[in-house]
Amino acid sequence: MGRKRCVGADCSKMAAGCCGVKKQKLSGSPGSGGPGGVGAGSGVAGTGHCGSELGLGSSATVAAAANVSRANGLGGPGGNVSGGSSSGSSGTNALSPAPAGYTSSGLSPNLSPGPGSGSGGRKMVVSAEMCCFCFDVLYCHLYGYQPPRTPRFTNDPYPLFVTWKIGRDKRLRGCIGTFSAMNLHSGLREYTLTSALKDSRFPPMTRDELPRLFCSVSLLTNFEDVGDYLDWEVGVHGIRIEFFNEKGSKRTATYLPEVAKEQGWDHIQTIDSLLRKGGYKAPITNDFRKTIKLTRYRSEKMTMGYAEYIAHRQHHHYQNGIGHPLPPYNHYS
């Protein structure tokens, strides 16, 4: 089906989307907004959120700090749009091997690599240490400590998302990312706080919420434009769509790879949800679906809960010194 790989920086121009959500009803009625709620921005790269009640991937953009494409890969109502959009293998964007000590092997069974993590036995780049670092960054910010030291995991550039969920039912608490390849050290610092504090669908996080949080880091890879809007696999690929709404404005929206599977959607339901999320209000016909430009992509994902974070940090610091030193918090004593 005529495919064209999206290589390197070209992919970075796409805004990102959200990851997880609660089950939502799919509605094709005009003006309903459909799953994912209000959404996508114009076709220009911008910032956005990922998760909401329902949703992953609204293309709305959040005007946060840097001039980078941000997007939420989860869904639900989008934030303040600033020209943004959202997020998408057979492509071959090679990943550099992870430094020794930072693979996912040997981790607590509670640490869970997400769907699409790794491929063909290749070592994953994403690691538990990245989730730990995100928790460190958030903890330091909320308690007014100096930011954590530079971590030891690779600083190679990747498009990325940071997702926060909370509680036993793991409700979405914030999810924002970028399709621009960013060096991981600075990218994770930035999007840790952006997703925790500036996801317009949620109030900023507080200290009291920390013990109930779960952090997921998703690194996006293998972007590929496909000629058929059905040419992707549920549970394997994330998708980013680009389309023109009823007024002729270009819109985009994205879902991370896990979204469709978690919602129990098939291809058509996922596409229609993304269209509603992106702000398309007219009736959705099969002819219109065929006009969509679709980019599919894969991701490596690691998830860690707060309790695992504390245990992991203490273990590495006190027993074998792997990872950057613990900040001098009374919290760890």
mmCIF file of C-alpha atoms in Angstrom:
data_model
loop_
_atom_site.group_PDB
_atom_site.id
_atom_site.type_symbol
_atom_site.label_atom_id
_atom_site.label_comp_id
_atom_site.label_asym_id
_atom_site.label_seq_id
_atom_site.Cartn_x
_atom_site.Cartn_y
_atom_site.Cartn_z
ATOM 1 C CA MET A 1 0.000 0.000 0.000
ATOM 2 C CA GLY A 2 2.380 2.765 -0.992
ATOM 3 C CA ARG A 3 4.332 3.614 2.110
ATOM 4 C CA LYS A 4 6.711 6.418 2.734
ATOM 5 C CA ARG A 5 8.970 6.423 5.740
ATOM 6 C CA CYS A 6 9.121 9.532 7.824
ATOM 7 C CA VAL A 7 12.753 9.966 8.644
ATOM 8 C CA GLY A 8 14.435 11.870 11.420
ATOM 9 C CA ALA A 9 13.567 15.513 11.821
ATOM 10 C CA ASP A 10 10.607 15.352 9.493
ATOM 11 C CA CYS A 11 8.716 13.327 12.059
ATOM 12 C CA SER A 12 9.508 15.868 14.721
ATOM 13 C CA LYS A 13 7.160 18.358 13.141
ATOM 14 C CA MET A 14 4.175 16.344 14.229
ATOM 15 C CA ALA A 15 2.603 17.292 17.497
ATOM 16 C CA ALA A 16 2.067 14.570 20.014
ATOM 17 C CA GLY A 17 -0.930 12.893 21.545
ATOM 18 C CA CYS A 18 -2.193 11.155 24.635
ATOM 19 C CA CYS A 19 -2.155 7.729 26.031
ATOM 20 C CA GLY A 20 -4.747 6.382 28.356
ATOM 21 C CA VAL A 21 -8.327 7.010 29.260
ATOM 22 C CA LYS A 22 -11.527 5.729 30.698
ATOM 23 C CA LYS A 23 -13.958 3.937 28.476
ATOM 24 C CA GLN A 24 -16.021 6.300 26.454
ATOM 25 C CA LYS A 25 -18.938 6.066 24.148
ATOM 26 C CA LEU A 26 -18.256 6.603 20.499
ATOM 27 C CA SER A 27 -20.631 9.070 18.977
ATOM 28 C CA GLY A 28 -20.881 9.967 15.352
ATOM 29 C CA SER A 29 -23.432 12.688 15.790
ATOM 30 C CA PRO A 30 -22.447 16.110 14.495
ATOM 31 C CA GLY A 31 -21.230 18.419 17.185
ATOM 32 C CA SER A 32 -20.942 15.705 19.799
ATOM 33 C CA GLY A 33 -17.215 15.969 20.009
ATOM 34 C CA GLY A 34 -17.042 12.226 20.251
ATOM 35 C CA PRO A 35 -14.518 10.415 22.379
ATOM 36 C CA GLY A 36 -11.615 12.479 23.388
ATOM 37 C CA GLY A 37 -13.581 15.646 23.510
ATOM 38 C CA VAL A 38 -12.446 18.965 22.144
ATOM 39 C CA GLY A 39 -9.281 18.709 20.352
ATOM 40 C CA ALA A 40 -6.895 19.210 17.654
ATOM 41 C CA GLY A 41 -5.296 22.373 16.720
ATOM 42 C CA SER A 42 -4.475 23.602 13.286
ATOM 43 C CA GLY A 43 -2.007 21.751 11.151
ATOM 44 C CA VAL A 44 0.906 23.643 12.628
ATOM 45 C CA ALA A 45 3.033 21.819 15.131
ATOM 46 C CA GLY A 46 2.254 22.799 18.669
ATOM 47 C CA THR A 47 1.748 21.440 22.141
ATOM 48 C CA GLY A 48 -0.964 19.219 23.431
ATOM 49 C CA HIS A 49 -2.089 16.732 26.028
ATOM 50 C CA CYS A 50 -2.580 13.075 25.955
ATOM 51 C CA GLY A 51 -4.902 11.562 28.394
ATOM 52 C CA SER A 52 -8.163 12.613 29.767
ATOM 53 C CA GLU A 53 -11.339 11.008 30.845
ATOM 54 C CA LEU A 54 -11.416 9.254 27.619
ATOM 55 C CA GLY A 55 -8.883 10.222 25.871
ATOM 56 C CA LEU A 56 -5.746 9.991 24.195
ATOM 57 C CA GLY A 57 -4.512 12.158 21.673
ATOM 58 C CA SER A 58 -6.349 15.352 21.470
ATOM 59 C CA SER A 59 -4.502 17.503 19.114
ATOM 60 C CA ALA A 60 -4.982 20.614 21.099
ATOM 61 C CA THR A 61 -1.818 22.326 22.077
ATOM 62 C CA VAL A 62 -0.733 23.646 25.382
ATOM 63 C CA ALA A 63 1.306 26.801 25.370
ATOM 64 C CA ALA A 64 4.061 25.572 27.608
ATOM 65 C CA ALA A 65 7.605 26.694 27.937
ATOM 66 C CA ALA A 66 9.701 25.849 24.895
ATOM 67 C CA ASN A 67 8.893 26.180 21.221
ATOM 68 C CA VAL A 68 8.592 22.465 20.690
ATOM 69 C CA SER A 69 5.772 20.385 19.273
ATOM 70 C CA ARG A 70 3.813 19.036 22.191
ATOM 71 C CA ALA A 71 0.731 16.944 22.097
ATOM 72 C CA ASN A 72 -1.352 14.747 24.206
ATOM 73 C CA GLY A 73 -1.472 11.186 23.129
ATOM 74 C CA LEU A 74 -4.317 10.170 25.258
ATOM 75 C CA GLY A 75 -7.414 11.950 24.389
ATOM 76 C CA GLY A 76 -10.138 13.905 25.917
ATOM 77 C CA PRO A 77 -10.657 17.604 25.798
ATOM 78 C CA GLY A 78 -7.693 19.467 24.488
ATOM 79 C CA GLY A 79 -6.061 22.409 26.108
ATOM 80 C CA ASN A 80 -5.395 25.920 24.916
ATOM 81 C CA VAL A 81 -4.582 25.524 21.280
ATOM 82 C CA SER A 82 -1.553 27.306 19.957
ATOM 83 C CA GLY A 83 -1.426 25.981 16.465
ATOM 84 C CA GLY A 84 -0.825 22.446 17.622
ATOM 85 C CA SER A 85 -1.872 19.031 16.562
ATOM 86 C CA SER A 86 -1.266 15.517 17.778
ATOM 87 C CA SER A 87 0.551 12.164 17.332
ATOM 88 C CA GLY A 88 1.972 7.401 14.930
ATOM 89 C CA SER A 89 6.382 0.214 11.410
ATOM 90 C CA SER A 90 8.074 -1.189 9.433
ATOM 91 C CA GLY A 91 10.293 1.861 9.234
ATOM 92 C CA THR A 92 13.898 1.565 10.262
ATOM 93 C CA ASN A 93 14.812 4.435 12.516
ATOM 94 C CA ALA A 94 17.691 2.693 14.229
ATOM 95 C CA LEU A 95 17.876 3.023 17.982
ATOM 96 C CA SER A 96 21.222 3.228 19.678
ATOM 97 C CA PRO A 97 21.820 0.505 22.252
ATOM 98 C CA ALA A 98 21.077 1.400 25.842
ATOM 99 C CA PRO A 99 24.091 1.837 28.129
ATOM 100 C CA ALA A 100 24.880 -1.100 30.370
ATOM 101 C CA GLY A 101 22.769 -1.141 33.495
ATOM 102 C CA TYR A 102 19.803 0.563 31.924
ATOM 103 C CA THR A 103 17.870 -2.202 30.208
ATOM 104 C CA SER A 104 14.608 -3.456 31.621
ATOM 105 C CA SER A 105 15.983 -6.854 32.579
ATOM 106 C CA GLY A 106 16.230 -7.752 36.233
ATOM 107 C CA LEU A 107 13.648 -5.191 37.317
ATOM 108 C CA SER A 108 10.900 -5.658 39.828
ATOM 109 C CA PRO A 109 7.972 -7.575 38.300
ATOM 110 C CA ASN A 110 5.853 -4.540 39.153
ATOM 111 C CA LEU A 111 7.682 -2.516 36.523
ATOM 112 C CA SER A 112 5.860 -2.998 33.304
ATOM 113 C CA PRO A 113 7.134 -2.435 29.783
ATOM 114 C CA GLY A 114 4.123 -1.334 27.763
ATOM 115 C CA PRO A 115 2.675 -2.660 24.516
ATOM 116 C CA GLY A 116 5.027 -2.325 21.595
ATOM 117 C CA SER A 117 8.067 -2.231 23.859
ATOM 118 C CA GLY A 118 11.085 -3.614 22.098
ATOM 119 C CA SER A 119 11.022 -5.518 18.817
ATOM 120 C CA GLY A 120 12.585 -8.760 17.763
ATOM 121 C CA GLY A 121 14.515 -9.216 20.988
ATOM 122 C CA ARG A 122 16.387 -5.927 20.609
ATOM 123 C CA LYS A 123 17.304 -4.280 23.891
ATOM 124 C CA MET A 124 14.923 -1.509 24.739
ATOM 125 C CA VAL A 125 16.191 2.033 25.108
ATOM 126 C CA VAL A 126 13.434 2.994 27.548
ATOM 127 C CA SER A 127 14.289 2.020 31.122
ATOM 128 C CA ALA A 128 13.030 2.079 34.684
ATOM 129 C CA GLU A 129 15.681 4.688 35.424
ATOM 130 C CA MET A 130 13.851 7.117 33.129
ATOM 131 C CA CYS A 131 10.676 6.744 35.186
ATOM 132 C CA CYS A 132 12.729 7.232 38.358
ATOM 133 C CA PHE A 133 14.197 10.392 36.902
ATOM 134 C CA CYS A 134 10.735 11.756 36.103
ATOM 135 C CA PHE A 135 9.644 11.104 39.683
ATOM 136 C CA ASP A 136 12.821 12.832 40.921
ATOM 137 C CA VAL A 137 12.115 15.882 38.768
ATOM 138 C CA LEU A 138 8.525 16.151 39.953
ATOM 139 C CA TYR A 139 9.439 15.563 43.594
ATOM 140 C CA CYS A 140 12.146 18.222 43.534
ATOM 141 C CA HIS A 141 9.780 20.713 41.928
ATOM 142 C CA LEU A 142 6.913 20.122 44.336
ATOM 143 C CA TYR A 143 9.148 20.353 47.417
ATOM 144 C CA GLY A 144 11.304 23.229 46.188
ATOM 145 C CA TYR A 145 14.581 21.290 46.007
ATOM 146 C CA GLN A 146 17.305 21.766 43.437
ATOM 147 C CA PRO A 147 16.619 19.740 40.273
ATOM 148 C CA PRO A 148 18.131 16.237 40.292
ATOM 149 C CA ARG A 149 21.549 15.686 38.805
ATOM 150 C CA THR A 150 22.107 14.588 35.236
ATOM 151 C CA PRO A 151 21.092 10.928 34.893
ATOM 152 C CA ARG A 152 23.274 8.217 33.425
ATOM 153 C CA PHE A 153 20.898 6.772 30.861
ATOM 154 C CA THR A 154 21.418 7.618 27.203
ATOM 155 C CA ASN A 155 20.907 11.208 26.114
ATOM 156 C CA ASP A 156 20.086 10.305 22.519
ATOM 157 C CA PRO A 157 17.196 12.253 20.934
ATOM 158 C CA TYR A 158 13.729 10.704 20.683
ATOM 159 C CA PRO A 159 10.151 11.880 20.317
ATOM 160 C CA LEU A 160 8.660 11.174 23.740
ATOM 161 C CA PHE A 161 5.639 11.278 26.036
ATOM 162 C CA VAL A 162 5.378 11.410 29.804
ATOM 163 C CA THR A 163 2.108 10.093 31.226
ATOM 164 C CA TRP A 164 0.903 10.337 34.817
ATOM 165 C CA LYS A 165 -1.902 8.187 36.200
ATOM 166 C CA ILE A 166 -3.216 8.082 39.743
ATOM 167 C CA GLY A 167 -4.965 5.741 42.151
ATOM 168 C CA ARG A 168 -5.735 2.033 42.148
ATOM 169 C CA ASP A 169 -7.804 2.427 39.011
ATOM 170 C CA LYS A 170 -4.970 4.364 37.362
ATOM 171 C CA ARG A 171 -7.006 7.314 36.194
ATOM 172 C CA LEU A 172 -5.284 9.608 33.741
ATOM 173 C CA ARG A 173 -3.722 12.568 35.546
ATOM 174 C CA GLY A 174 -1.685 14.189 32.796
ATOM 175 C CA CYS A 175 -0.071 13.284 29.505
ATOM 176 C CA ILE A 176 1.867 15.524 27.168
ATOM 177 C CA GLY A 177 4.657 14.762 24.759
ATOM 178 C CA THR A 178 6.418 15.842 21.616
ATOM 179 C CA PHE A 179 6.972 14.445 18.148
ATOM 180 C CA SER A 180 10.140 16.471 17.947
ATOM 181 C CA ALA A 181 13.171 14.355 18.766
ATOM 182 C CA MET A 182 14.583 15.776 22.004
ATOM 183 C CA ASN A 183 17.650 14.747 23.958
ATOM 184 C CA LEU A 184 16.235 12.523 26.671
ATOM 185 C CA HIS A 185 17.790 14.314 29.657
ATOM 186 C CA SER A 186 16.246 17.682 28.821
ATOM 187 C CA GLY A 187 13.147 16.238 27.155
ATOM 188 C CA LEU A 188 12.133 14.169 30.158
ATOM 189 C CA ARG A 189 12.800 17.094 32.513
ATOM 190 C CA GLU A 190 10.568 19.349 30.455
ATOM 191 C CA TYR A 191 7.695 16.987 29.784
ATOM 192 C CA THR A 192 7.647 15.595 33.303
ATOM 193 C CA LEU A 193 6.608 19.021 34.558
ATOM 194 C CA THR A 194 4.554 19.992 31.525
ATOM 195 C CA SER A 195 2.394 16.877 31.798
ATOM 196 C CA ALA A 196 2.110 17.156 35.589
ATOM 197 C CA LEU A 197 1.411 20.870 35.831
ATOM 198 C CA LYS A 198 0.249 22.203 32.464
ATOM 199 C CA ASP A 199 -2.169 19.668 31.071
ATOM 200 C CA SER A 200 -5.158 21.986 30.758
ATOM 201 C CA ARG A 201 -7.591 19.156 31.368
ATOM 202 C CA PHE A 202 -6.406 18.793 34.946
ATOM 203 C CA PRO A 203 -5.357 21.019 37.839
ATOM 204 C CA PRO A 204 -1.596 21.101 38.607
ATOM 205 C CA MET A 205 -0.398 18.167 40.693
ATOM 206 C CA THR A 206 0.147 18.540 44.429
ATOM 207 C CA ARG A 207 2.476 16.901 46.962
ATOM 208 C CA ASP A 208 -0.378 14.898 48.441
ATOM 209 C CA GLU A 209 -0.857 13.058 45.158
ATOM 210 C CA LEU A 210 2.718 11.785 44.848
ATOM 211 C CA PRO A 211 2.298 8.465 46.732
ATOM 212 C CA ARG A 212 -0.597 7.472 44.435
ATOM 213 C CA LEU A 213 1.078 8.274 41.122
ATOM 214 C CA PHE A 214 2.222 6.033 38.279
ATOM 215 C CA CYS A 215 4.651 7.353 35.678
ATOM 216 C CA SER A 216 4.994 6.068 32.116
ATOM 217 C CA VAL A 217 7.716 7.090 29.676
ATOM 218 C CA SER A 218 7.056 6.383 25.987
ATOM 219 C CA LEU A 219 9.759 6.760 23.338
ATOM 220 C CA LEU A 220 8.324 6.930 19.816
ATOM 221 C CA THR A 221 10.013 5.160 16.909
ATOM 222 C CA ASN A 222 9.522 3.918 13.358
ATOM 223 C CA PHE A 223 7.291 6.639 11.919
ATOM 224 C CA GLU A 224 5.815 5.726 8.559
ATOM 225 C CA ASP A 225 3.234 7.352 6.302
ATOM 226 C CA VAL A 226 0.787 4.811 4.893
ATOM 227 C CA GLY A 227 -1.523 5.045 1.903
ATOM 228 C CA ASP A 228 -4.494 3.266 3.501
ATOM 229 C CA TYR A 229 -6.079 4.551 6.711
ATOM 230 C CA LEU A 230 -6.624 0.912 7.795
ATOM 231 C CA ASP A 231 -2.972 -0.055 7.336
ATOM 232 C CA TRP A 232 -2.008 -0.306 11.016
ATOM 233 C CA GLU A 233 -2.397 -2.854 13.796
ATOM 234 C CA VAL A 234 -4.421 -2.307 16.970
ATOM 235 C CA GLY A 235 -2.195 -2.653 20.036
ATOM 236 C CA VAL A 236 0.994 -2.380 17.987
ATOM 237 C CA HIS A 237 0.916 0.994 16.271
ATOM 238 C CA GLY A 238 0.189 4.470 17.432
ATOM 239 C CA ILE A 239 -1.491 6.568 14.774
ATOM 240 C CA ARG A 240 -1.521 10.221 13.905
ATOM 241 C CA ILE A 241 -4.117 11.515 11.449
ATOM 242 C CA GLU A 242 -4.222 14.722 9.468
ATOM 243 C CA PHE A 243 -7.455 15.934 7.869
ATOM 244 C CA PHE A 244 -9.424 19.017 6.856
ATOM 245 C CA ASN A 245 -12.506 19.883 8.901
ATOM 246 C CA GLU A 246 -15.827 21.232 7.638
ATOM 247 C CA LYS A 247 -14.373 24.749 7.452
ATOM 248 C CA GLY A 248 -11.349 23.671 5.448
ATOM 249 C CA SER A 249 -8.894 23.978 8.338
ATOM 250 C CA LYS A 250 -6.161 21.370 8.676
ATOM 251 C CA ARG A 251 -6.417 19.347 11.882
ATOM 252 C CA THR A 252 -4.383 16.564 13.445
ATOM 253 C CA ALA A 253 -4.881 14.133 16.299
ATOM 254 C CA THR A 254 -3.045 11.124 17.684
ATOM 255 C CA TYR A 255 -3.371 8.064 19.903
ATOM 256 C CA LEU A 256 -0.443 6.215 21.403
ATOM 257 C CA PRO A 257 -0.251 2.468 20.597
ATOM 258 C CA GLU A 258 -1.998 1.284 23.755
ATOM 259 C CA VAL A 259 -5.098 3.449 23.456
ATOM 260 C CA ALA A 260 -7.214 1.557 20.932
ATOM 261 C CA LYS A 261 -6.543 -1.766 22.640
ATOM 262 C CA GLU A 262 -7.357 -0.404 26.103
ATOM 263 C CA GLN A 263 -10.623 1.048 24.807
ATOM 264 C CA GLY A 264 -11.582 -2.121 22.954
ATOM 265 C CA TRP A 265 -11.846 -0.247 19.653
ATOM 266 C CA ASP A 266 -11.435 -1.589 16.140
ATOM 267 C CA HIS A 267 -9.853 0.402 13.314
ATOM 268 C CA ILE A 268 -12.966 2.348 12.358
ATOM 269 C CA GLN A 269 -13.899 3.216 15.938
ATOM 270 C CA THR A 270 -10.363 4.449 16.592
ATOM 271 C CA ILE A 271 -10.297 6.603 13.461
ATOM 272 C CA ASP A 272 -13.719 8.060 14.207
ATOM 273 C CA SER A 273 -12.727 8.784 17.796
ATOM 274 C CA LEU A 274 -9.630 10.610 16.579
ATOM 275 C CA LEU A 275 -11.673 12.643 14.124
ATOM 276 C CA ARG A 276 -14.025 13.743 16.895
ATOM 277 C CA LYS A 277 -11.092 14.393 19.143
ATOM 278 C CA GLY A 278 -9.595 16.533 16.426
ATOM 279 C CA GLY A 279 -12.736 18.604 16.270
ATOM 280 C CA TYR A 280 -14.507 17.136 13.224
ATOM 281 C CA LYS A 281 -18.240 17.629 13.796
ATOM 282 C CA ALA A 282 -19.851 16.572 10.518
ATOM 283 C CA PRO A 283 -21.148 13.047 9.903
ATOM 284 C CA ILE A 284 -18.259 10.677 9.219
ATOM 285 C CA THR A 285 -18.525 8.736 5.960
ATOM 286 C CA ASN A 286 -16.254 6.080 4.521
ATOM 287 C CA ASP A 287 -15.394 8.432 1.642
ATOM 288 C CA PHE A 288 -14.238 11.033 4.147
ATOM 289 C CA ARG A 289 -12.127 8.489 6.036
ATOM 290 C CA LYS A 290 -10.302 7.761 2.787
ATOM 291 C CA THR A 291 -9.151 11.400 2.609
ATOM 292 C CA ILE A 292 -7.274 11.125 5.912
ATOM 293 C CA LYS A 293 -3.494 11.203 5.852
ATOM 294 C CA LEU A 294 -2.311 8.628 8.402
ATOM 295 C CA THR A 295 1.099 8.115 9.956
ATOM 296 C CA ARG A 296 1.709 5.049 12.067
ATOM 297 C CA TYR A 297 4.476 4.576 14.607
ATOM 298 C CA ARG A 298 5.633 2.324 17.422
ATOM 299 C CA SER A 299 6.714 3.092 20.942
ATOM 300 C CA GLU A 300 8.805 1.709 23.758
ATOM 301 C CA LYS A 301 7.048 2.218 27.067
ATOM 302 C CA MET A 302 7.996 1.715 30.706
ATOM 303 C CA THR A 303 5.646 2.237 33.670
ATOM 304 C CA MET A 304 6.555 2.574 37.341
ATOM 305 C CA GLY A 305 4.480 3.257 40.441
ATOM 306 C CA TYR A 306 5.596 5.487 43.300
ATOM 307 C CA ALA A 307 6.278 2.541 45.639
ATOM 308 C CA GLU A 308 8.493 0.876 43.020
ATOM 309 C CA TYR A 309 10.225 4.208 42.462
ATOM 310 C CA ILE A 310 11.155 4.505 46.129
ATOM 311 C CA ALA A 311 12.326 0.882 46.313
ATOM 312 C CA HIS A 312 14.290 1.158 43.075
ATOM 313 C CA ARG A 313 15.978 4.374 44.125
ATOM 314 C CA GLN A 314 16.969 3.063 47.554
ATOM 315 C CA HIS A 315 18.240 -0.213 46.130
ATOM 316 C CA HIS A 316 20.393 1.383 43.469
ATOM 317 C CA HIS A 317 21.718 4.103 45.735
ATOM 318 C CA TYR A 318 22.546 2.085 48.813
ATOM 319 C CA GLN A 319 23.611 -1.219 47.276
ATOM 320 C CA ASN A 320 25.353 -0.725 43.984
ATOM 321 C CA GLY A 321 25.386 2.985 43.277
ATOM 322 C CA ILE A 322 23.740 2.680 39.870
ATOM 323 C CA GLY A 323 21.936 5.783 38.733
ATOM 324 C CA HIS A 324 22.334 9.348 39.874
ATOM 325 C CA PRO A 325 22.538 9.887 43.644
ATOM 326 C CA LEU A 326 19.382 10.348 45.645
ATOM 327 C CA PRO A 327 18.555 13.951 46.406
ATOM 328 C CA PRO A 328 19.019 14.733 50.103
ATOM 329 C CA TYR A 329 15.338 14.407 51.010
ATOM 330 C CA ASN A 330 14.197 13.535 54.512
ATOM 331 C CA HIS A 331 11.650 11.594 52.502
ATOM 332 C CA TYR A 332 14.230 8.881 51.862
ATOM 333 C CA SER A 333 15.490 8.511 55.421
#
